[in-house]
Short mmCIF file of C-alpha atoms in Angstrom, two decimals:
data_model
loop_
_atom_site.label_atom_id
_atom_site.label_comp_id
_atom_site.label_asym_id
_atom_site.label_seq_id
_atom_site.Cartn_x
_atom_site.Cartn_y
_atom_site.Cartn_z
CA UNK N 1 85.63 101.84 75.50
CA UNK N 2 86.50 101.27 79.13
CA UNK N 3 90.07 100.15 79.62
CA UNK N 4 90.59 96.86 81.39
CA UNK N 5 92.35 97.50 84.67
CA UNK N 6 95.36 95.19 85.13
CA UNK N 7 97.01 95.28 88.55
CA UNK N 8 100.53 94.20 89.40
CA UNK N 9 100.81 93.06 93.02
CA UNK N 10 103.54 91.56 95.15
CA UNK N 11 105.51 92.20 98.28
CA UNK N 12 108.05 95.01 98.42
CA UNK N 13 110.88 94.75 95.92
CA UNK N 14 109.43 92.07 93.66
CA UNK N 15 110.00 94.02 90.44
CA UNK N 16 106.61 95.71 89.99
CA UNK N 17 107.99 99.15 89.12
CA UNK N 18 110.60 97.71 86.76
CA UNK N 19 107.92 95.68 85.00
CA UNK N 20 105.58 98.67 84.82
CA UNK N 21 108.36 100.75 83.27
CA UNK N 22 108.93 98.03 80.66
CA UNK N 23 105.22 98.03 79.84
CA UNK N 24 105.35 101.84 79.48
CA UNK N 25 108.29 101.47 77.10
CA UNK N 26 106.12 99.13 75.00
CA UNK N 27 103.53 101.93 74.76
CA UNK N 28 100.98 100.68 77.28
CA UNK N 29 99.30 103.18 79.59
CA UNK N 30 100.48 102.60 83.16
CA UNK N 31 99.71 104.15 86.53
CA UNK N 32 102.56 104.30 89.03
CA UNK N 33 102.54 103.23 92.66
CA UNK N 34 101.06 106.09 94.68
CA UNK N 35 102.40 105.16 98.13
CA UNK N 36 105.80 106.68 97.38
CA UNK N 37 104.06 110.04 96.77
CA UNK N 38 102.33 109.81 100.16
CA UNK N 39 105.59 108.79 101.87
CA UNK N 40 107.61 111.59 100.26
CA UNK N 41 104.98 114.21 101.15
CA UNK N 42 105.08 113.07 104.78
CA UNK N 43 108.88 113.10 104.79
CA UNK N 44 108.83 116.69 103.55
CA UNK N 45 106.70 117.44 106.62
CA UNK N 46 109.29 115.77 108.85
CA UNK N 47 107.53 112.42 109.28
CA UNK N 48 110.05 109.76 108.24
CA UNK N 49 107.64 106.78 108.05
CA UNK N 50 103.99 107.85 108.15
CA UNK N 51 102.81 104.25 107.76
CA UNK N 52 104.68 103.27 110.93
CA UNK N 53 103.69 106.32 113.00
CA UNK N 54 100.11 106.84 111.80
CA UNK N 55 99.07 103.80 109.76
CA UNK N 56 95.39 104.73 109.52
CA UNK N 57 96.12 108.26 108.29
CA UNK N 58 98.62 106.90 105.76
CA UNK N 59 96.18 104.24 104.60
CA UNK N 60 93.32 106.75 104.29
CA UNK N 61 95.47 108.89 102.01
CA UNK N 62 96.50 105.82 100.05
CA UNK N 63 92.93 104.55 99.69
CA UNK N 64 91.81 107.92 98.39
CA UNK N 65 94.59 107.98 95.78
CA UNK N 66 94.06 104.38 94.72
CA UNK N 67 90.33 104.99 94.19
CA UNK N 68 91.22 108.01 92.06
CA UNK N 69 93.69 105.87 90.10
CA UNK N 70 90.96 103.31 89.51
CA UNK N 71 88.65 106.02 88.16
CA UNK N 72 91.43 107.54 86.06
CA UNK N 73 92.23 104.14 84.55
CA UNK N 74 88.64 103.64 83.44
CA UNK N 75 88.65 106.98 81.64
CA UNK N 76 91.66 106.14 79.48
CA UNK N 77 91.08 105.40 75.81
CA UNK N 78 92.95 102.11 75.74
CA UNK N 79 92.26 98.39 75.77
CA UNK N 80 94.34 97.84 78.93
CA UNK N 81 95.87 99.98 81.63
CA UNK N 82 98.47 98.58 84.02
CA UNK N 83 98.46 99.69 87.65
CA UNK N 84 101.19 99.27 90.26
CA UNK N 85 99.16 97.94 93.23
CA UNK N 86 95.40 98.07 93.77
CA UNK N 87 92.87 99.07 96.39
CA UNK N 88 92.98 95.71 98.27
CA UNK N 89 96.71 96.31 98.92
CA UNK N 90 95.67 98.94 101.46
CA UNK N 91 93.67 96.41 103.49
CA UNK N 92 96.41 93.79 103.14
CA UNK N 93 99.04 96.11 104.62
CA UNK N 94 96.72 97.03 107.50
CA UNK N 95 96.16 93.34 108.17
CA UNK N 96 99.93 92.80 108.02
CA UNK N 97 100.46 95.18 110.93
CA UNK N 98 97.33 94.06 112.77
CA UNK N 99 95.63 97.46 112.48
CA UNK N 100 91.85 97.74 112.55
CA UNK N 101 90.37 99.87 109.78
CA UNK N 102 86.98 101.34 108.95
CA UNK N 103 84.39 99.46 106.89
CA UNK N 104 84.92 101.92 104.01
CA UNK N 105 88.19 100.11 103.21
CA UNK N 106 86.35 96.81 102.63
CA UNK N 107 83.53 98.57 100.79
CA UNK N 108 86.07 100.13 98.41
CA UNK N 109 87.64 96.72 97.75
CA UNK N 110 84.21 95.36 96.83
CA UNK N 111 83.04 98.37 94.82
CA UNK N 112 86.08 98.92 92.60
CA UNK N 113 86.85 95.65 90.81
CA UNK N 114 89.86 94.99 88.61
CA UNK N 115 89.95 92.82 85.49
CA UNK N 116 93.22 90.94 86.05
CA UNK N 117 95.65 90.59 88.94
CA UNK N 118 99.24 89.55 88.29
CA UNK N 119 101.32 88.49 91.29
CA UNK N 120 105.06 89.02 91.21
CA UNK N 121 106.63 86.42 93.50
CA UNK N 122 109.22 87.11 96.14
CA UNK N 123 112.69 87.00 94.68
CA UNK N 124 115.58 87.31 97.10
CA UNK N 125 118.08 88.05 94.31
CA UNK N 126 116.33 91.35 93.45
CA UNK N 127 115.14 92.35 96.92
CA UNK N 128 116.48 95.77 97.99
CA UNK N 129 115.53 98.46 100.50
CA UNK N 130 115.59 102.26 100.36
CA UNK N 131 114.08 105.28 102.16
CA UNK N 132 110.53 104.41 101.11
CA UNK N 133 110.89 100.62 100.92
CA UNK N 134 112.33 99.52 104.24
CA UNK N 135 110.87 96.03 104.70
CA UNK N 136 113.22 93.09 105.19
CA UNK N 137 112.88 90.02 102.98
CA UNK N 138 111.14 88.22 105.86
CA UNK N 139 108.64 91.08 106.23
CA UNK N 140 108.15 91.08 102.46
CA UNK N 141 107.24 87.39 102.73
CA UNK N 142 104.58 88.16 105.36
CA UNK N 143 103.22 91.02 103.26
CA UNK N 144 103.09 88.77 100.19
CA UNK N 145 101.00 86.26 102.15
CA UNK N 146 98.59 89.01 103.24
CA UNK N 147 98.30 90.30 99.68
CA UNK N 148 97.38 86.89 98.30
CA UNK N 149 94.94 86.22 101.15
CA UNK N 150 93.29 89.63 100.75
CA UNK N 151 92.93 89.52 96.97
CA UNK N 152 91.55 85.97 97.13
CA UNK N 153 89.07 87.05 99.82
CA UNK N 154 87.67 89.61 97.33
CA UNK N 155 87.22 86.95 94.65
CA UNK N 156 90.43 87.37 92.66
CA UNK N 157 92.71 84.59 91.47
CA UNK N 158 96.11 86.23 91.06
CA UNK N 159 98.17 84.93 88.15
CA UNK N 160 101.76 84.35 89.28
CA UNK N 161 104.39 85.85 86.99
CA UNK N 162 107.49 83.65 86.64
CA UNK N 163 110.92 84.73 87.86
CA UNK N 164 112.45 85.46 84.47
CA UNK N 165 113.84 88.43 82.59
CA UNK N 166 111.79 91.60 82.44
CA UNK N 167 111.07 91.06 78.73
CA UNK N 168 109.84 87.53 79.43
CA UNK N 169 107.66 88.77 82.28
CA UNK N 170 106.09 91.38 79.97
CA UNK N 171 105.46 88.69 77.36
CA UNK N 172 103.91 86.38 79.99
CA UNK N 173 101.51 89.07 81.15
CA UNK N 174 100.47 90.05 77.64
CA UNK N 175 99.82 86.41 76.73
CA UNK N 176 97.72 85.90 79.86
CA UNK N 177 95.43 88.92 79.52
CA UNK N 178 92.68 86.85 78.00
CA UNK N 179 92.57 84.23 80.78
#
């Protein structure tokens, strides 16, 4: 059985990681956001914000890891696997900063298709920043718009998750898996 790949998307600080952790606690297989790994590795090499200094290099590393996540998800023996961000996020962030990128980015978005996309809306009350997540709420809004535009351009119709408690968000997602 090939696991259905369920992706959680949304601008920075919309509750994706918190929701993913709640799904893990319910026993669902989940794959964490990989960009923090890339950012931390660069910081250990003395590069504070690789995405800002070398966006194409950062995005290449991210694309490679997201493709591997996609493949890993399909190998899991489960009905569903939840993933914090998908391959089209890479293109959306590049579009956000106005950076050109190679055709392989678009080809990857077309080749590796997900089963469901859940969009976590912007939520000012929970928006925070840290060393890896530095975007302001206004920047998060612009990123959110790029994410929606990009996913829709690849044929997805993201399902918006309501701004409710984490438990209610988990319940909403589980109820909407068969849409």
